[in-house]
Amino acid sequence: MSITLTDQDKLTLRTAAYGAVTLMSAADAAGKPHKSATEGSIALSSATGLVGHVLAEYPKDMKLDHKSVAAIADQVLPALTAAMSLLKQQVPAEADNFRRTVIVAVEAAARTHQGQPSPTLADMARKITEALDAA
């Protein structure tokens, strides 16, 4: 069975995944935000399956509101839930793949520090996980 995602579906997946990395980078503003973004993006580019193919396309159509972390979260957290719902309906195995991929990217973004991530990073990771699990 071949699954075809619409352009809007792909945009939702990319916004959710790359947005999660953007949120982690923003939460690390006092630390190493560029390193967080790089590590998270590398994790996303390592995805496989349908999710990997979608995330491999450059997210040029993705527009994140960078006015504040809250504005980014208002866009990204619902996109994470929507992406999971979409994949659960169309390709359940890819929903698990997407969730694992985003979690790995979040963990990669958080590990740029020695020891435990800061409370800010840990809280953002929790919010991202909750959004993924809300579907």
Short mmCIF file of N, CA and C in Angstrom, two decimals:
data_model
loop_
_atom_site.label_atom_id
_atom_site.label_comp_id
_atom_site.label_asym_id
_atom_site.label_seq_id
_atom_site.Cartn_x
_atom_site.Cartn_y
_atom_site.Cartn_z
N MET A 1 0.84 -1.18 0.00
CA MET A 1 0.00 0.00 0.00
C MET A 1 0.89 1.25 0.00
N SER A 2 0.67 2.11 -0.95
CA SER A 2 1.45 3.33 -1.08
C SER A 2 0.70 4.47 -0.39
N ILE A 3 1.40 5.19 0.42
CA ILE A 3 0.80 6.32 1.13
C ILE A 3 1.32 7.61 0.51
N THR A 4 0.39 8.47 0.15
CA THR A 4 0.76 9.76 -0.41
C THR A 4 0.26 10.85 0.53
N LEU A 5 1.18 11.64 0.99
CA LEU A 5 0.82 12.76 1.85
C LEU A 5 0.67 14.01 0.99
N THR A 6 -0.29 14.83 1.34
CA THR A 6 -0.48 16.08 0.63
C THR A 6 0.66 17.05 0.99
N ASP A 7 0.78 18.11 0.22
CA ASP A 7 1.78 19.13 0.54
C ASP A 7 1.52 19.73 1.92
N GLN A 8 0.25 19.90 2.26
CA GLN A 8 -0.10 20.44 3.57
C GLN A 8 0.29 19.47 4.69
N ASP A 9 0.07 18.15 4.45
CA ASP A 9 0.48 17.14 5.43
C ASP A 9 1.98 17.21 5.66
N LYS A 10 2.74 17.30 4.58
CA LYS A 10 4.21 17.37 4.69
C LYS A 10 4.63 18.63 5.43
N LEU A 11 3.96 19.75 5.14
CA LEU A 11 4.28 21.00 5.83
C LEU A 11 4.02 20.87 7.34
N THR A 12 2.93 20.21 7.70
CA THR A 12 2.63 19.99 9.12
C THR A 12 3.72 19.17 9.79
N LEU A 13 4.17 18.10 9.13
CA LEU A 13 5.23 17.26 9.69
C LEU A 13 6.53 18.05 9.85
N ARG A 14 6.90 18.79 8.81
CA ARG A 14 8.15 19.57 8.89
C ARG A 14 8.07 20.67 9.94
N THR A 15 6.92 21.36 10.00
CA THR A 15 6.75 22.42 11.00
C THR A 15 6.86 21.83 12.40
N ALA A 16 6.24 20.68 12.61
CA ALA A 16 6.28 20.04 13.92
C ALA A 16 7.70 19.64 14.30
N ALA A 17 8.37 18.92 13.42
CA ALA A 17 9.70 18.39 13.73
C ALA A 17 10.75 19.49 13.85
N TYR A 18 10.87 20.32 12.82
CA TYR A 18 11.87 21.38 12.86
C TYR A 18 11.50 22.44 13.89
N GLY A 19 10.20 22.62 14.11
CA GLY A 19 9.76 23.54 15.15
C GLY A 19 10.14 23.08 16.54
N ALA A 20 10.09 21.76 16.77
CA ALA A 20 10.51 21.22 18.07
C ALA A 20 11.98 21.54 18.32
N VAL A 21 12.80 21.40 17.29
CA VAL A 21 14.22 21.73 17.42
C VAL A 21 14.39 23.23 17.66
N THR A 22 13.60 24.04 16.98
CA THR A 22 13.65 25.49 17.18
C THR A 22 13.28 25.85 18.61
N LEU A 23 12.26 25.19 19.15
CA LEU A 23 11.87 25.45 20.55
C LEU A 23 13.00 25.08 21.51
N MET A 24 13.65 23.95 21.26
CA MET A 24 14.76 23.55 22.13
C MET A 24 15.90 24.55 22.04
N SER A 25 16.18 25.02 20.85
CA SER A 25 17.23 26.02 20.66
C SER A 25 16.87 27.32 21.38
N ALA A 26 15.62 27.73 21.27
CA ALA A 26 15.18 28.96 21.94
C ALA A 26 15.25 28.80 23.46
N ALA A 27 14.94 27.61 23.96
CA ALA A 27 15.00 27.37 25.40
C ALA A 27 16.44 27.34 25.91
N ASP A 28 17.38 27.21 24.99
CA ASP A 28 18.80 27.17 25.35
C ASP A 28 19.49 28.50 25.04
N ALA A 29 18.71 29.57 25.00
CA ALA A 29 19.25 30.88 24.60
C ALA A 29 20.44 31.33 25.44
N ALA A 30 20.49 30.97 26.70
CA ALA A 30 21.59 31.38 27.56
C ALA A 30 22.76 30.41 27.48
N GLY A 31 22.58 29.31 26.78
CA GLY A 31 23.64 28.30 26.67
C GLY A 31 24.28 28.27 25.30
N LYS A 32 23.96 27.22 24.54
CA LYS A 32 24.55 27.03 23.22
C LYS A 32 23.43 26.78 22.20
N PRO A 33 22.63 27.82 21.90
CA PRO A 33 21.47 27.61 21.03
C PRO A 33 21.83 27.12 19.63
N HIS A 34 22.93 27.59 19.07
CA HIS A 34 23.31 27.14 17.72
C HIS A 34 23.70 25.66 17.72
N LYS A 35 24.39 25.25 18.77
CA LYS A 35 24.78 23.85 18.87
C LYS A 35 23.54 22.97 19.08
N SER A 36 22.59 23.45 19.88
CA SER A 36 21.33 22.71 20.09
C SER A 36 20.60 22.54 18.76
N ALA A 37 20.51 23.63 18.00
CA ALA A 37 19.82 23.58 16.70
C ALA A 37 20.53 22.63 15.74
N THR A 38 21.85 22.67 15.73
CA THR A 38 22.62 21.80 14.84
C THR A 38 22.43 20.34 15.20
N GLU A 39 22.58 20.01 16.47
CA GLU A 39 22.44 18.62 16.91
C GLU A 39 21.02 18.10 16.64
N GLY A 40 20.01 18.90 16.92
CA GLY A 40 18.64 18.49 16.67
C GLY A 40 18.35 18.30 15.19
N SER A 41 18.87 19.21 14.37
CA SER A 41 18.67 19.11 12.92
C SER A 41 19.37 17.89 12.33
N ILE A 42 20.55 17.57 12.82
CA ILE A 42 21.25 16.37 12.37
C ILE A 42 20.43 15.13 12.69
N ALA A 43 19.83 15.11 13.87
CA ALA A 43 18.98 13.97 14.25
C ALA A 43 17.79 13.86 13.30
N LEU A 44 17.17 14.98 12.93
CA LEU A 44 16.04 14.94 12.01
C LEU A 44 16.47 14.46 10.63
N SER A 45 17.64 14.88 10.19
CA SER A 45 18.11 14.48 8.86
C SER A 45 18.51 13.01 8.81
N SER A 46 18.60 12.38 9.96
CA SER A 46 18.94 10.96 10.03
C SER A 46 17.70 10.07 10.06
N ALA A 47 16.53 10.66 9.97
CA ALA A 47 15.28 9.88 10.02
C ALA A 47 15.17 8.97 8.80
N THR A 48 14.45 7.88 8.98
CA THR A 48 14.23 6.92 7.90
C THR A 48 12.73 6.78 7.63
N GLY A 49 12.39 5.96 6.66
CA GLY A 49 11.00 5.71 6.32
C GLY A 49 10.35 6.93 5.69
N LEU A 50 9.04 6.90 5.65
CA LEU A 50 8.27 8.01 5.09
C LEU A 50 8.61 9.32 5.78
N VAL A 51 8.73 9.28 7.09
CA VAL A 51 9.08 10.47 7.86
C VAL A 51 10.44 11.02 7.40
N GLY A 52 11.39 10.13 7.22
CA GLY A 52 12.71 10.56 6.76
C GLY A 52 12.66 11.24 5.41
N HIS A 53 11.85 10.70 4.50
CA HIS A 53 11.72 11.31 3.16
C HIS A 53 11.10 12.70 3.25
N VAL A 54 10.09 12.85 4.10
CA VAL A 54 9.44 14.15 4.25
C VAL A 54 10.40 15.16 4.88
N LEU A 55 11.10 14.74 5.93
CA LEU A 55 12.00 15.66 6.62
C LEU A 55 13.26 15.98 5.82
N ALA A 56 13.59 15.12 4.85
CA ALA A 56 14.77 15.36 4.03
C ALA A 56 14.57 16.52 3.05
N GLU A 57 13.32 16.82 2.75
CA GLU A 57 13.03 17.96 1.88
C GLU A 57 13.28 19.23 2.67
N TYR A 58 14.00 20.17 2.08
CA TYR A 58 14.29 21.42 2.77
C TYR A 58 12.99 22.12 3.15
N PRO A 59 12.87 22.54 4.39
CA PRO A 59 11.60 23.12 4.85
C PRO A 59 11.41 24.58 4.42
N LYS A 60 11.58 24.86 3.13
CA LYS A 60 11.48 26.24 2.66
C LYS A 60 10.06 26.81 2.80
N ASP A 61 9.06 25.92 2.83
CA ASP A 61 7.68 26.38 2.95
C ASP A 61 7.26 26.59 4.40
N MET A 62 8.14 26.31 5.32
CA MET A 62 7.84 26.42 6.74
C MET A 62 8.15 27.84 7.22
N LYS A 63 7.18 28.44 7.86
CA LYS A 63 7.34 29.80 8.40
C LYS A 63 7.02 29.77 9.88
N LEU A 64 8.05 29.82 10.70
CA LEU A 64 7.85 29.87 12.15
C LEU A 64 7.85 31.32 12.60
N ASP A 65 6.93 31.65 13.49
CA ASP A 65 6.84 32.99 14.04
C ASP A 65 7.93 33.15 15.10
N HIS A 66 8.92 33.97 14.82
CA HIS A 66 10.06 34.11 15.74
C HIS A 66 9.96 35.35 16.65
N LYS A 67 8.76 35.85 16.86
CA LYS A 67 8.61 37.03 17.71
C LYS A 67 8.93 36.72 19.16
N SER A 68 8.59 35.51 19.58
CA SER A 68 8.87 35.09 20.95
C SER A 68 8.81 33.57 21.01
N VAL A 69 9.34 33.01 22.08
CA VAL A 69 9.26 31.57 22.27
C VAL A 69 7.80 31.16 22.38
N ALA A 70 7.00 31.97 23.04
CA ALA A 70 5.58 31.67 23.18
C ALA A 70 4.89 31.60 21.81
N ALA A 71 5.25 32.51 20.91
CA ALA A 71 4.65 32.51 19.57
C ALA A 71 5.07 31.26 18.79
N ILE A 72 6.31 30.87 18.93
CA ILE A 72 6.77 29.65 18.27
C ILE A 72 6.03 28.44 18.85
N ALA A 73 5.91 28.39 20.16
CA ALA A 73 5.21 27.28 20.82
C ALA A 73 3.75 27.21 20.40
N ASP A 74 3.11 28.37 20.24
CA ASP A 74 1.71 28.40 19.81
C ASP A 74 1.53 27.77 18.43
N GLN A 75 2.56 27.81 17.63
CA GLN A 75 2.51 27.24 16.29
C GLN A 75 2.97 25.77 16.30
N VAL A 76 4.02 25.48 17.01
CA VAL A 76 4.67 24.17 16.94
C VAL A 76 3.96 23.10 17.76
N LEU A 77 3.58 23.40 18.98
CA LEU A 77 2.97 22.37 19.82
C LEU A 77 1.69 21.80 19.21
N PRO A 78 0.79 22.63 18.68
CA PRO A 78 -0.38 22.05 17.99
C PRO A 78 0.01 21.28 16.72
N ALA A 79 1.07 21.71 16.04
CA ALA A 79 1.53 21.00 14.84
C ALA A 79 2.05 19.61 15.21
N LEU A 80 2.69 19.48 16.36
CA LEU A 80 3.15 18.16 16.82
C LEU A 80 1.96 17.22 17.03
N THR A 81 0.93 17.72 17.69
CA THR A 81 -0.27 16.92 17.92
C THR A 81 -0.96 16.58 16.60
N ALA A 82 -1.07 17.57 15.72
CA ALA A 82 -1.71 17.34 14.41
C ALA A 82 -0.93 16.33 13.58
N ALA A 83 0.39 16.40 13.61
CA ALA A 83 1.22 15.46 12.85
C ALA A 83 1.01 14.04 13.35
N MET A 84 0.97 13.88 14.67
CA MET A 84 0.74 12.54 15.23
C MET A 84 -0.65 12.02 14.87
N SER A 85 -1.66 12.86 14.94
CA SER A 85 -3.02 12.45 14.57
C SER A 85 -3.09 12.04 13.11
N LEU A 86 -2.49 12.84 12.26
CA LEU A 86 -2.47 12.56 10.83
C LEU A 86 -1.81 11.22 10.53
N LEU A 87 -0.66 11.00 11.12
CA LEU A 87 0.07 9.75 10.86
C LEU A 87 -0.64 8.55 11.48
N LYS A 88 -1.22 8.72 12.67
CA LYS A 88 -1.95 7.61 13.29
C LYS A 88 -3.12 7.16 12.42
N GLN A 89 -3.76 8.11 11.75
CA GLN A 89 -4.88 7.78 10.88
C GLN A 89 -4.43 7.13 9.57
N GLN A 90 -3.34 7.66 8.99
CA GLN A 90 -2.93 7.20 7.66
C GLN A 90 -1.90 6.08 7.68
N VAL A 91 -0.91 6.17 8.56
CA VAL A 91 0.18 5.19 8.62
C VAL A 91 0.63 5.02 10.06
N PRO A 92 -0.03 4.17 10.84
CA PRO A 92 0.30 4.06 12.27
C PRO A 92 1.78 3.79 12.57
N ALA A 93 2.44 2.97 11.77
CA ALA A 93 3.86 2.69 12.01
C ALA A 93 4.70 3.95 11.85
N GLU A 94 4.30 4.82 10.97
CA GLU A 94 5.05 6.06 10.77
C GLU A 94 4.78 7.05 11.90
N ALA A 95 3.65 6.93 12.57
CA ALA A 95 3.41 7.78 13.75
C ALA A 95 4.45 7.46 14.82
N ASP A 96 4.70 6.18 15.04
CA ASP A 96 5.73 5.78 16.01
C ASP A 96 7.11 6.27 15.55
N ASN A 97 7.39 6.15 14.27
CA ASN A 97 8.66 6.61 13.71
C ASN A 97 8.82 8.11 13.91
N PHE A 98 7.77 8.87 13.63
CA PHE A 98 7.82 10.32 13.79
C PHE A 98 8.07 10.69 15.25
N ARG A 99 7.34 10.06 16.16
CA ARG A 99 7.50 10.36 17.58
C ARG A 99 8.93 10.07 18.03
N ARG A 100 9.45 8.90 17.66
CA ARG A 100 10.82 8.55 18.04
C ARG A 100 11.82 9.54 17.45
N THR A 101 11.62 9.92 16.20
CA THR A 101 12.52 10.86 15.53
C THR A 101 12.54 12.20 16.24
N VAL A 102 11.38 12.73 16.59
CA VAL A 102 11.31 14.02 17.29
C VAL A 102 11.94 13.91 18.68
N ILE A 103 11.67 12.83 19.38
CA ILE A 103 12.25 12.65 20.72
C ILE A 103 13.77 12.58 20.64
N VAL A 104 14.30 11.86 19.66
CA VAL A 104 15.76 11.79 19.49
C VAL A 104 16.32 13.18 19.19
N ALA A 105 15.63 13.94 18.35
CA ALA A 105 16.09 15.30 18.02
C ALA A 105 16.07 16.19 19.26
N VAL A 106 15.04 16.07 20.07
CA VAL A 106 14.94 16.85 21.31
C VAL A 106 16.07 16.46 22.27
N GLU A 107 16.31 15.15 22.40
CA GLU A 107 17.39 14.69 23.28
C GLU A 107 18.75 15.15 22.75
N ALA A 108 18.92 15.12 21.43
CA ALA A 108 20.19 15.57 20.84
C ALA A 108 20.38 17.07 21.09
N ALA A 109 19.33 17.84 20.96
CA ALA A 109 19.42 19.28 21.21
C ALA A 109 19.73 19.57 22.67
N ALA A 110 19.23 18.73 23.58
CA ALA A 110 19.43 18.95 25.01
C ALA A 110 20.80 18.48 25.50
N ARG A 111 21.44 17.59 24.77
CA ARG A 111 22.69 17.00 25.26
C ARG A 111 23.93 17.84 24.97
N THR A 112 23.75 19.04 24.49
CA THR A 112 24.89 19.89 24.18
C THR A 112 25.61 20.37 25.44
N HIS A 113 25.03 20.12 26.60
CA HIS A 113 25.63 20.51 27.87
C HIS A 113 26.16 19.27 28.59
N GLN A 114 27.17 19.47 29.39
CA GLN A 114 27.67 18.38 30.22
C GLN A 114 26.67 18.14 31.34
N GLY A 115 26.38 16.90 31.61
CA GLY A 115 25.46 16.58 32.69
C GLY A 115 24.01 16.73 32.26
N GLN A 116 23.17 17.11 33.19
CA GLN A 116 21.74 17.24 32.96
C GLN A 116 21.43 18.50 32.16
N PRO A 117 20.37 18.45 31.34
CA PRO A 117 19.94 19.69 30.67
C PRO A 117 19.42 20.68 31.71
N SER A 118 19.44 21.93 31.35
CA SER A 118 18.94 22.95 32.27
C SER A 118 17.45 22.72 32.53
N PRO A 119 16.93 23.28 33.61
CA PRO A 119 15.49 23.16 33.87
C PRO A 119 14.64 23.69 32.71
N THR A 120 15.12 24.74 32.06
CA THR A 120 14.38 25.31 30.93
C THR A 120 14.31 24.33 29.78
N LEU A 121 15.44 23.69 29.45
CA LEU A 121 15.45 22.69 28.38
C LEU A 121 14.60 21.48 28.76
N ALA A 122 14.71 21.04 29.99
CA ALA A 122 13.93 19.88 30.43
C ALA A 122 12.44 20.17 30.35
N ASP A 123 12.05 21.37 30.73
CA ASP A 123 10.62 21.73 30.68
C ASP A 123 10.14 21.81 29.23
N MET A 124 10.95 22.36 28.33
CA MET A 124 10.55 22.43 26.92
C MET A 124 10.43 21.03 26.34
N ALA A 125 11.35 20.15 26.69
CA ALA A 125 11.28 18.76 26.22
C ALA A 125 9.99 18.10 26.71
N ARG A 126 9.61 18.38 27.95
CA ARG A 126 8.36 17.84 28.50
C ARG A 126 7.16 18.34 27.71
N LYS A 127 7.13 19.63 27.40
CA LYS A 127 6.01 20.21 26.64
C LYS A 127 5.92 19.58 25.25
N ILE A 128 7.06 19.36 24.61
CA ILE A 128 7.09 18.74 23.29
C ILE A 128 6.55 17.31 23.36
N THR A 129 7.01 16.56 24.36
CA THR A 129 6.55 15.18 24.52
C THR A 129 5.05 15.14 24.79
N GLU A 130 4.56 16.03 25.62
CA GLU A 130 3.12 16.09 25.91
C GLU A 130 2.32 16.39 24.63
N ALA A 131 2.83 17.28 23.79
CA ALA A 131 2.13 17.60 22.54
C ALA A 131 2.10 16.39 21.61
N LEU A 132 3.21 15.64 21.56
CA LEU A 132 3.24 14.42 20.74
C LEU A 132 2.24 13.40 21.25
N ASP A 133 2.13 13.29 22.56
CA ASP A 133 1.28 12.28 23.16
C ASP A 133 -0.19 12.69 23.27
N ALA A 134 -0.50 13.94 22.94
CA ALA A 134 -1.88 14.43 23.04
C ALA A 134 -2.77 13.91 21.91
N ALA A 135 -2.18 13.38 20.87
CA ALA A 135 -2.97 12.90 19.71
C ALA A 135 -3.68 11.61 20.03
#
